[in-house]
Tab-separated table of C-alpha atoms and ligand atoms in Angstrom:
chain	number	residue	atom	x	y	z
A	1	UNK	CA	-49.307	17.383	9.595
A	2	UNK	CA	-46.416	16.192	10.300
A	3	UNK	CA	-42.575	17.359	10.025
A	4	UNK	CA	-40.680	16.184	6.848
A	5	UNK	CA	-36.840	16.275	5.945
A	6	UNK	CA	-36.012	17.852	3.136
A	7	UNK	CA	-35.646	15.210	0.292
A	8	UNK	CA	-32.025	15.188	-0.786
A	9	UNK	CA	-31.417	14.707	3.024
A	10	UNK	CA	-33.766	12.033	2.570
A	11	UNK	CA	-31.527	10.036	0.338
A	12	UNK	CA	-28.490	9.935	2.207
A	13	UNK	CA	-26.965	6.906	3.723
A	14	UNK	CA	-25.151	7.614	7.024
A	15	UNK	CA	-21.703	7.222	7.519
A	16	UNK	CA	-20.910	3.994	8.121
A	17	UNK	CA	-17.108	4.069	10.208
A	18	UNK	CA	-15.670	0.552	10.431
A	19	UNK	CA	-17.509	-1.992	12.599
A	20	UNK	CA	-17.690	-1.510	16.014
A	21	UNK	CA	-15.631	-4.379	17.066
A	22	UNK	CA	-11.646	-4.441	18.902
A	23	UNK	CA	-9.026	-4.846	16.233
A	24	UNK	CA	-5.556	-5.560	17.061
A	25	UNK	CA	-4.404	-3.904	14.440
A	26	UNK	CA	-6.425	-0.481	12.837
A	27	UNK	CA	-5.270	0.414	9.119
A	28	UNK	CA	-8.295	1.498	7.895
A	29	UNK	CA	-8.623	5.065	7.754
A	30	UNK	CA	-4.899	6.518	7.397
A	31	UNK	CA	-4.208	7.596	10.916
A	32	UNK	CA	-0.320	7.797	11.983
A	33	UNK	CA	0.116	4.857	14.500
A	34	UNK	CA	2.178	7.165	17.159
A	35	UNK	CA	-0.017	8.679	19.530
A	36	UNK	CA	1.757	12.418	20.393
A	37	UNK	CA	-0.194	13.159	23.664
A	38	UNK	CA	2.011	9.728	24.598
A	39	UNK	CA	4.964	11.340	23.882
A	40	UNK	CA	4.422	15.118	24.897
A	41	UNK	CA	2.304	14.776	27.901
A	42	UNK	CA	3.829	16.852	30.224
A	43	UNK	CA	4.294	19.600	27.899
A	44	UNK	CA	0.491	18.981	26.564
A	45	UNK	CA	-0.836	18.743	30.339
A	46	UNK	CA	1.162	22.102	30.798
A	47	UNK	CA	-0.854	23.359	28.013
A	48	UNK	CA	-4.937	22.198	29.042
A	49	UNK	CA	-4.286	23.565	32.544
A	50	UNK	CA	-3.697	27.271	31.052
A	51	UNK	CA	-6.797	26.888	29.095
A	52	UNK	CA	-9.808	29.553	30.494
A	53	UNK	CA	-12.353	27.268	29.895
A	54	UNK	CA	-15.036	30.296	30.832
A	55	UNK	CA	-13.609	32.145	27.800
A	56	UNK	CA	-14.463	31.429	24.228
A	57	UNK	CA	-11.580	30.667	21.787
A	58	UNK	CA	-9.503	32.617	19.831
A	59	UNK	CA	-11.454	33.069	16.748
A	60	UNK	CA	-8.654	32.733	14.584
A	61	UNK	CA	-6.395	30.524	16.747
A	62	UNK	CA	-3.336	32.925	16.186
A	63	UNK	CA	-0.839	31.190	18.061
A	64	UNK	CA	-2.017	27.801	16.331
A	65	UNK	CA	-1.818	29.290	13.127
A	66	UNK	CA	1.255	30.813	13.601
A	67	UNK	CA	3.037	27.246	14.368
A	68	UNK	CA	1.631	25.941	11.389
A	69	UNK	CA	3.170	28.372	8.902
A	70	UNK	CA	6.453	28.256	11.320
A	71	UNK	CA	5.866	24.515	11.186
A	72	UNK	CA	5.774	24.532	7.086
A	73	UNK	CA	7.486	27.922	6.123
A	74	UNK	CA	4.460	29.793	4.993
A	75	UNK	CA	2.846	33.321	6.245
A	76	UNK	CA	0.644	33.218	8.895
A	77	UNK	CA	-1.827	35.400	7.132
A	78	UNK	CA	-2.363	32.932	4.524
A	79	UNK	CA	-3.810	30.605	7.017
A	80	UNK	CA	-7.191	29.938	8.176
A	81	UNK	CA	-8.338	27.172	10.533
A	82	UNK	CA	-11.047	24.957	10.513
A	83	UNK	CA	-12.595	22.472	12.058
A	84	UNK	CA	-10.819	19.413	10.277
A	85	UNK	CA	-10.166	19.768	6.836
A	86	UNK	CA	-13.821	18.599	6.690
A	87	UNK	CA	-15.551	21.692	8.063
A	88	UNK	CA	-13.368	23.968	5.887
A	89	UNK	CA	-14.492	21.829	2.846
A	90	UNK	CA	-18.087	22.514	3.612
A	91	UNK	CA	-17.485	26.250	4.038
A	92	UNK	CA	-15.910	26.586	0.417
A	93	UNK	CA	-17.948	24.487	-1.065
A	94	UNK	CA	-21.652	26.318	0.727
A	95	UNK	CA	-19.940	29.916	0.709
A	96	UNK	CA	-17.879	30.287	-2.481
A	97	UNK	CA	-20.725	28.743	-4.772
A	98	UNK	CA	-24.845	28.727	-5.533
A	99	UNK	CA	-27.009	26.472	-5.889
A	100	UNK	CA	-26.626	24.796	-9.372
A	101	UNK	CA	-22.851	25.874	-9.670
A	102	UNK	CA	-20.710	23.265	-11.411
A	103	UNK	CA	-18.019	21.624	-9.272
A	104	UNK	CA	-15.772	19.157	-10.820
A	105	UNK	CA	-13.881	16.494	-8.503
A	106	UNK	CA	-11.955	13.577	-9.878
A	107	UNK	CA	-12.690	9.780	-9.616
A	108	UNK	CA	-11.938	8.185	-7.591
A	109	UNK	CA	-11.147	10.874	-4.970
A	110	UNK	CA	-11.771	11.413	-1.124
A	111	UNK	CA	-15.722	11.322	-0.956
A	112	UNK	CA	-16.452	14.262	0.990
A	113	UNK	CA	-16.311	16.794	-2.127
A	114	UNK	CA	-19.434	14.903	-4.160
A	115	UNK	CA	-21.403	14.719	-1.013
A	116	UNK	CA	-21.038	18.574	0.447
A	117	UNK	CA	-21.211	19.300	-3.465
A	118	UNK	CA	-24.574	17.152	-3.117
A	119	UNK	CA	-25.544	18.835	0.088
A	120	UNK	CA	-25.116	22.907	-1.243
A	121	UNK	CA	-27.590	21.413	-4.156
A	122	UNK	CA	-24.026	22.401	-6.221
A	123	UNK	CA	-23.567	19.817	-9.973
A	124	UNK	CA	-21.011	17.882	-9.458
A	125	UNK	CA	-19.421	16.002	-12.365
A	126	UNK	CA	-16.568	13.460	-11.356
A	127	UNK	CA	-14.364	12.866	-14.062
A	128	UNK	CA	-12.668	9.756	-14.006
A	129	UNK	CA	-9.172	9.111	-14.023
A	130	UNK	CA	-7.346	6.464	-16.314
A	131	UNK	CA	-7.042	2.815	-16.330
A	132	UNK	CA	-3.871	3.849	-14.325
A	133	UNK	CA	-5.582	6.068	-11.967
A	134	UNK	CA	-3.510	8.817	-13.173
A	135	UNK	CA	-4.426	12.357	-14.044
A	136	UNK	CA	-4.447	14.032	-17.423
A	137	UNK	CA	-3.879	17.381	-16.777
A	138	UNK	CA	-4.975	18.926	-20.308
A	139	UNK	CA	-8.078	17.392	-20.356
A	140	UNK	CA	-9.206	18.345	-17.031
A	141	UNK	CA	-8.320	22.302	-17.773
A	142	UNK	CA	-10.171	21.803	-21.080
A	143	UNK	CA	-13.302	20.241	-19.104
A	144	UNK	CA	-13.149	23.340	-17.061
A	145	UNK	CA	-12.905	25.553	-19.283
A	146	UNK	CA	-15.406	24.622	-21.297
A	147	UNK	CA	-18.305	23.945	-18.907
A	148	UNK	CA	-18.407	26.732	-17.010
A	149	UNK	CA	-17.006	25.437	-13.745
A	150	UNK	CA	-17.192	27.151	-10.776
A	151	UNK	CA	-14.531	24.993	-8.842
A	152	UNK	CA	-12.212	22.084	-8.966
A	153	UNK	CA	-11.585	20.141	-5.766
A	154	UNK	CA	-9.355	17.329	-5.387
A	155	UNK	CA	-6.818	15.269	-3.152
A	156	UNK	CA	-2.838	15.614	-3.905
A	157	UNK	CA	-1.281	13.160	-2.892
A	158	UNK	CA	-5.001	11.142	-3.585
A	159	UNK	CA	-6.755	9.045	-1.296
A	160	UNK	CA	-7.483	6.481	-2.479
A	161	UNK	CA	-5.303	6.079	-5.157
A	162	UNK	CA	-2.377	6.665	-3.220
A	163	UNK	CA	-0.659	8.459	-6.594
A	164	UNK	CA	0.200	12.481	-6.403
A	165	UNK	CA	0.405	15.136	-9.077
A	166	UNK	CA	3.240	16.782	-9.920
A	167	UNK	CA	3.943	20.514	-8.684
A	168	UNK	CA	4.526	21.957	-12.349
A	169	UNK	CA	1.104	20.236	-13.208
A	170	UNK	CA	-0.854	21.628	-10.993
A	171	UNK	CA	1.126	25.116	-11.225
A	172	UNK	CA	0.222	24.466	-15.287
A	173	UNK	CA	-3.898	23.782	-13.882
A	174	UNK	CA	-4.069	26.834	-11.511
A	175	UNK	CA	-2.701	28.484	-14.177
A	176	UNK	CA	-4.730	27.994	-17.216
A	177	UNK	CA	-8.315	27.633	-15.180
A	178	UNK	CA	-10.760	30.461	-13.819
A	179	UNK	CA	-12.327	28.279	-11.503
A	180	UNK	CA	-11.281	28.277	-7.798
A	181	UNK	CA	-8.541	25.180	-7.164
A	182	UNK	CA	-9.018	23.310	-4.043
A	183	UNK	CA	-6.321	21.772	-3.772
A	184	UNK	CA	-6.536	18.810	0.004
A	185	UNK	CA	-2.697	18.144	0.545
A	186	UNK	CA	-3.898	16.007	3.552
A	187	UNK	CA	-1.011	13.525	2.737
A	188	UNK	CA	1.924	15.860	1.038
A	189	UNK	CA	3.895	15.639	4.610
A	190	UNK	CA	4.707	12.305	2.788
A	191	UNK	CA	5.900	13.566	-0.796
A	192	UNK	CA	7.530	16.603	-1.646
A	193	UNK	CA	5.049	18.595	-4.168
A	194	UNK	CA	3.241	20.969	-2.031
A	195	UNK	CA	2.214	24.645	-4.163
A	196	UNK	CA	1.470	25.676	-0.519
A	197	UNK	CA	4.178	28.466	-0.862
A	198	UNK	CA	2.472	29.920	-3.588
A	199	UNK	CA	-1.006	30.469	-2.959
A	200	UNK	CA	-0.311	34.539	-3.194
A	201	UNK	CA	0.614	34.223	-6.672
A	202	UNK	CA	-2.875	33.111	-7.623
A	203	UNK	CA	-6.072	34.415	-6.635
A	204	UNK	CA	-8.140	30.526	-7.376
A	205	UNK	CA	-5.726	28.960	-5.574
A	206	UNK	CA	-6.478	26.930	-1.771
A	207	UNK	CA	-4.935	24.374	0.134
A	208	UNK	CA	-5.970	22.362	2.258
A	209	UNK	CA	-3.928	21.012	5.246
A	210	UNK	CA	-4.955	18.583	8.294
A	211	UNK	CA	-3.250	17.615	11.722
A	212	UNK	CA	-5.318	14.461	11.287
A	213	UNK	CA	-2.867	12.502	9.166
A	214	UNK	CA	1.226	13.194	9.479
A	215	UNK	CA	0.945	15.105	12.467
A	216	UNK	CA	-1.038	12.133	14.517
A	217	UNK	CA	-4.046	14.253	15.907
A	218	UNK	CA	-7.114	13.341	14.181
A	219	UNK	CA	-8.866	13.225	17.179
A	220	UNK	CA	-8.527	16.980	17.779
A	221	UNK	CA	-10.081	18.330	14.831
A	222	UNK	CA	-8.256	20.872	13.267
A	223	UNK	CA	-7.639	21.545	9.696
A	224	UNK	CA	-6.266	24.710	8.111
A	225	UNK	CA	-7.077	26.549	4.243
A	226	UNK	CA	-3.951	28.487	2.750
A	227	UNK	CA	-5.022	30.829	0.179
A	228	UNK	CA	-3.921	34.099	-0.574
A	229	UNK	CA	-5.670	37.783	0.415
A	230	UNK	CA	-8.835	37.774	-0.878
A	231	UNK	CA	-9.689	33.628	-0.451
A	232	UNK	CA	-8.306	34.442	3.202
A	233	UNK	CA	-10.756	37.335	3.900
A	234	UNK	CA	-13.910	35.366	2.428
A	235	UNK	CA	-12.950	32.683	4.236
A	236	UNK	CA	-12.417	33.989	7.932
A	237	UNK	CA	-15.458	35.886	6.956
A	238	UNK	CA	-17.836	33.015	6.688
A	239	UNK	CA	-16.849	30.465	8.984
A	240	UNK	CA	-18.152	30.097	12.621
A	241	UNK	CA	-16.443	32.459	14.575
A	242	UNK	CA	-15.516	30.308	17.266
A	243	UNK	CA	-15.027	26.864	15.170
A	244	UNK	CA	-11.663	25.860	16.816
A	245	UNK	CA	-11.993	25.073	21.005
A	246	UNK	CA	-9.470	26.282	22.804
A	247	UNK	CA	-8.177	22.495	24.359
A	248	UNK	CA	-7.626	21.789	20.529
A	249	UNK	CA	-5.796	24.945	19.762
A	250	UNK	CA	-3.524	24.691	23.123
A	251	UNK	CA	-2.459	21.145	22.320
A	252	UNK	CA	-1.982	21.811	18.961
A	253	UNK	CA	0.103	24.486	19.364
A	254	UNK	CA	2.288	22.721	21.371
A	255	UNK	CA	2.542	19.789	19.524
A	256	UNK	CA	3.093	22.280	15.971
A	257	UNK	CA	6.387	23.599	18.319
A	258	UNK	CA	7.788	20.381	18.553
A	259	UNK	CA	8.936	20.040	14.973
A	260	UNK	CA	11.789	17.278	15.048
A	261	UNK	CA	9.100	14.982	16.836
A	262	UNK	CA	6.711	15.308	14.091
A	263	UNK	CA	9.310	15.218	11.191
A	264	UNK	CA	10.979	12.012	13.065
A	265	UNK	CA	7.118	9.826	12.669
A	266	UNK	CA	6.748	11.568	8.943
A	267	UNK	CA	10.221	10.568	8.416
A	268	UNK	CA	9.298	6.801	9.779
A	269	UNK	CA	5.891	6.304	8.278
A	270	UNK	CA	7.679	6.689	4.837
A	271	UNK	CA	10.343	4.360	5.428
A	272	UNK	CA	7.703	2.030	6.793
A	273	UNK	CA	5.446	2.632	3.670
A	274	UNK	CA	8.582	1.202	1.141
A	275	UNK	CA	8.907	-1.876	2.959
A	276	UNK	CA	5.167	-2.236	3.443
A	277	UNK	CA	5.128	-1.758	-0.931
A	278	UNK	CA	7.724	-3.675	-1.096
A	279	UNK	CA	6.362	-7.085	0.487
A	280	UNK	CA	3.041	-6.319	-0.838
A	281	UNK	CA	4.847	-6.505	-4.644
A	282	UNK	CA	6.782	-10.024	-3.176
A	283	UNK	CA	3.460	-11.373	-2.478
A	284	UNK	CA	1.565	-10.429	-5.675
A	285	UNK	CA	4.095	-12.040	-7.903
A	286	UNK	CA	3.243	-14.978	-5.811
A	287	UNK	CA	-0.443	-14.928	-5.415
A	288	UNK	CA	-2.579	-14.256	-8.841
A	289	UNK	CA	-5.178	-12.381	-6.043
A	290	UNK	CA	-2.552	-9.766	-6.072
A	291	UNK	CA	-3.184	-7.930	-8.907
A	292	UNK	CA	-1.505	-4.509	-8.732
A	293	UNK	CA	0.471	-2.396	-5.864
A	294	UNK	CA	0.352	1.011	-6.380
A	295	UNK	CA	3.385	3.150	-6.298
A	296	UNK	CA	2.157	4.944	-2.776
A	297	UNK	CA	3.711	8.407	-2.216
A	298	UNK	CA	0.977	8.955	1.044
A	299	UNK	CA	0.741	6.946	4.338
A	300	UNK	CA	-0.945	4.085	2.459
A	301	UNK	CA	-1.072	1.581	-0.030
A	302	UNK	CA	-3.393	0.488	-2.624
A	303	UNK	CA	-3.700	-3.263	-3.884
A	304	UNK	CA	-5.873	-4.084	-6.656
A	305	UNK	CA	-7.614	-7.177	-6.487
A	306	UNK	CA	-10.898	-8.668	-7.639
A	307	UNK	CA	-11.504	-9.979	-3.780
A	308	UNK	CA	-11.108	-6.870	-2.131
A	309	UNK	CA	-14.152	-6.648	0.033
A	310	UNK	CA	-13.673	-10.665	0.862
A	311	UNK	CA	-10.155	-9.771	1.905
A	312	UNK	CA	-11.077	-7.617	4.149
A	313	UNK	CA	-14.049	-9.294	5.514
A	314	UNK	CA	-11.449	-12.184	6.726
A	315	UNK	CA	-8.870	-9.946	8.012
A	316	UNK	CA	-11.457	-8.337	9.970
A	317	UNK	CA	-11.848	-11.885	11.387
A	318	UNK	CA	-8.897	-11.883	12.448
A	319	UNK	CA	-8.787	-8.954	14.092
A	320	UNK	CA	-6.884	-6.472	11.365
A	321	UNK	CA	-8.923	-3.553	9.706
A	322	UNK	CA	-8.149	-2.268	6.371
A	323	UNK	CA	-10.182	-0.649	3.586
A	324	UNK	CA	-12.467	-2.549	0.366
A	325	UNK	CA	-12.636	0.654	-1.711
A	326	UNK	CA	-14.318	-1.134	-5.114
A	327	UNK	CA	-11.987	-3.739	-6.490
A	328	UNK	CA	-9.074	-2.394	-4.310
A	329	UNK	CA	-8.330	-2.451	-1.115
A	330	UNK	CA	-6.674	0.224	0.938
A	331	UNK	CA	-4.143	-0.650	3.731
A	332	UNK	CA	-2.399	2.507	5.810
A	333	UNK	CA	1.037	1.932	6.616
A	334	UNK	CA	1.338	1.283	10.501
A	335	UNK	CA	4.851	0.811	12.925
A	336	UNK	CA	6.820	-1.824	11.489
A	337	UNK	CA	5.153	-4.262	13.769
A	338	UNK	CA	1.419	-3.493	12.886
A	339	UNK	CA	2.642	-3.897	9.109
A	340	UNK	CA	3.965	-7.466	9.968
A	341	UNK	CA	0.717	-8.542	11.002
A	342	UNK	CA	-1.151	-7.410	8.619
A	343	UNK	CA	1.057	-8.701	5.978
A	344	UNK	CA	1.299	-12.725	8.188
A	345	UNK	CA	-2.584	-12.504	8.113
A	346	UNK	CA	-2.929	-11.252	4.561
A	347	UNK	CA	-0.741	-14.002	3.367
A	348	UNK	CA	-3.230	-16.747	5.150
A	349	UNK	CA	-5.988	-14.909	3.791
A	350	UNK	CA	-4.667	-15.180	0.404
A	351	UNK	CA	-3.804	-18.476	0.237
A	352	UNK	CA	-7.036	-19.352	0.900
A	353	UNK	CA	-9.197	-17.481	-1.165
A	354	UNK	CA	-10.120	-18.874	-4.703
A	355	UNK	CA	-10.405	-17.162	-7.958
A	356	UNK	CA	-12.533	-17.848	-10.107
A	357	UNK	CA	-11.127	-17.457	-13.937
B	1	PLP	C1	-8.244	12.100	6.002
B	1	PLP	C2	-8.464	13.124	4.989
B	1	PLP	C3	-8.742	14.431	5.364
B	1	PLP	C4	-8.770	14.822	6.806
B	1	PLP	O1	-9.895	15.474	7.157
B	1	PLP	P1	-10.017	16.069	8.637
B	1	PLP	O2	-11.408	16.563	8.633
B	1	PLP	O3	-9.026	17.189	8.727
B	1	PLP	O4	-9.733	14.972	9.595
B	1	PLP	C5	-8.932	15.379	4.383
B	1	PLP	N1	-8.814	15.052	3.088
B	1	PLP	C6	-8.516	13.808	2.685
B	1	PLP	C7	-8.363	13.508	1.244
B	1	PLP	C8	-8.352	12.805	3.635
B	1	PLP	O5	-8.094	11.553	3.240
C-alpha cells in the first residue's frame, strides 16, 4: 500500500510566481513600489521591540482592526482579519458553503475564487464578461437567481481587467440577490466606489480589504472581511484563532496610524497610473501591436495585444517583469522612474516584434 493524494489535489498545477531571476524593474503582480518599513522605521522598530514574542497574538488583532476602520471610517466591529485577503477567501468560501454549492465568479477575475471554489469541491460557473470586459449587472442577478447560487465572489475594481463597477450597481446586485456578495475591493484605495460603509444594511453583503496593495505591505500578510453582525460572528467563529502574528499586527498598526503617508503613495500611484495610460495610448496609435489600453481605475494597466506572452518574454530579457494574462498583458503602475523604463524597453520591444495579418 501506499499513500495517495486525494485526486482533485492531484490535478492541480502549482503556483508558478514569476521566474526566479533579478529584474530591475518588478510590475508584475500589483505591489506599490514604496517600501513603508523605509520610511517608518523608527516608529516600526519601536513597534517589533514591544512585541512578547512568548505570547500568542491577539486573536482578533483589536488595535489593528481598530486603525483600519479609523483608517477608512468604518466600525471596528464590522471588521475581521485574516491572513491576506487570501486566507479570508478560503474561510468563506470552505465555511459559508457545502460541497456541491453553486458559486458564481466572473471572467476574467482574480483566480483564487475558481480554485478555493475547486478546492471546497463547491460548482463554480464563471460567467464571462463582454467583448468590453464590462459587467452586465441584470444578467448576472438573473443568473443568480435562477440557479440557485449560493454565492457571488468577485474583484471591484477587477484584476485583471483593470475596470470597476459602479457603487449604485452593486448596491442594485446586493440588493436584488439572496446569495452571499463577496465583494474583494483589493484596489478601491484607487477609485472612489467602495459599499464598505454599508455592509450593516445587508445581511449577504462582505468586503474584502488587503494591506497588500495601496497600503505597500504585501509581505506582511494581512487582509481584513467587513460584513455586518451575523457575517462578522460566523466569520471570527471559524477562522484560526490565532491567524494574524503579532510582528504583523504591531507593524501594521503603526503603519494604519500614519494616514497622510499612506494617502500621499495612493495619491501618487494614481497620478502615476494617468501618465503611465496615457503613453501607453501614444504608443498604440503608433504601433498596430497595441491594440487596446484599458481605462485603469486600479494600480495597473491592461494592454490588449495578440503578442502578449512574447512581449513579456523580451522584457523579461531585459530585465522588466510584467504580466501575459491571455491576449493581454498586465503592467502595474510603478514610481515615475520604473514606468519610464518599462515604457523605453516596451517601445524596443515593439518595434521589433512582427505581426502577422
Ligand atoms: C492582490 C490581490 C489580493 C491580495 O491578496 P492578499 O492575500 O491580501 O495579498 C486580493 N484580491 C485581489 C483581486 C488581488 O488582486
Amino acid at each position: 500500500m501506499s499513500y495517495e493524494l486525494n485526486k482533485k489535489i492531484r490535478k492541480i498545477e502549482p503556483y508558478e510566481p514569476a521566474k526566479e531571476r533579478v529584474y530591475r524593474v518588478r510590475l508584475d503582480v500589483n505591489e506599490s513600489p514604496f517600501d513603508v518599513s523605509k520610511e517608518m522605521e523608527e516608529e516600526i522598530v519601536a513597534a517589533i521591540k514591544s512585541v512578547a514574542f512568548n505570547r500568542y497574538p491577539d486573536m482578533l488583532a483589536e488595535e489593528t482592526a481598530r486603525q483600519f476602520a479609523n483608517y477608512y471610517g468604518i466600525r471596528q466591529e464590522y471588521v475581521t482579519v485574516g491572513n491576506g485577503s487570501d486566507e479570508l477567501i478560503s474561510i468563506l468560501l470552505s465555511a459559508f458553503l457545502e460541497k456541491n454549492d453553486n458559486i458564481v465568479t466572473l471572467s476574467p477575475d482574480f483566480s483564487m475564487y475558481a480554485f478555493y471554489g475547486y478546492l471546497y469541491e463547491n460548482k463554480v460557473t464563471p460567467l464571462q464578461k463582454d467583448i468590453n470586459l464590462m459587467v452586465n449587472i441584470g444578467k448576472v442577478i438573473d443568473y443568480c437567481n435562477t440557479h440557485d447560487v449560493k454565492a457571488l465572489i468577485f474583484s471591484n475594481p477587477c484584476n485583471p481587467t483593470s475596470l470597476g463597477i459602479k457603487r449604485e450597481d452593486i448596491v442594485r446586485l446586493v440588493k436584488n440577490v439572496f446569495c452571499l456578495v463577496v465583494i474583494d475591493e483589493a484596489y478601491m484605495d484607487f477609485w472612489d466606489e467602495s459599499v464598505m460603509d454599508i455592509v450593516d444594511e445587508y445581511d449577504n453583503l462582505v468586503v474584502l480589504k488587503t494591506v497588500s496593495k495601496a497600503m505597500g505591505m504585501a509581505g506582511l500578510r494581512l487582509g481584513f472581511a467587513i460584513a455586518g453582525e451575523n457575517i462578522s460572528r460566523a466569520l471570527r467563529t471559524v477562522k484560526s484563532p490565532y491567524n494574524v502574528n503579532s510582528l504583523t499586527q504591531a507593524v501594521c498598526t503603526t503603519v494604519l496610524k500614519n494616514k497622510t503617508l499612506l494617502k500621499e503613495h495612493t495619491e501618487e500611484i494614481i497620478a502615476n497610473r494617468r501618465i503611465l495610460q496615457e503613453k501607453l495610448h501614444d504608443m498604440s496609435r503608433r504601433y498596430t501591436a497595441l491594440e487596446k489600453v484599458y481605462d485603469s481605475v486600479a494600480n495597473f494597466v491592461l494592454v490588449k495585444t495578440p503578442v502578449a506572452s512574447e512581449i513579456c518574454e523580451a522584457l523579461a530579457d531585459r530585465g522588466v517583469a510584467i504580466r501575459a494574462i491571455g491576449n493581454c498583458f498586465r503592467v502595474t503602475v510603478g514610481t515615475k522612474e520604473e514606468n519610464e523604463i518599462f515604457l523605453s524597453e516596451l517601445e524596443e520591444v515593439v518595434k521589433q516584434i512582427k505581426i502577422i495579418e
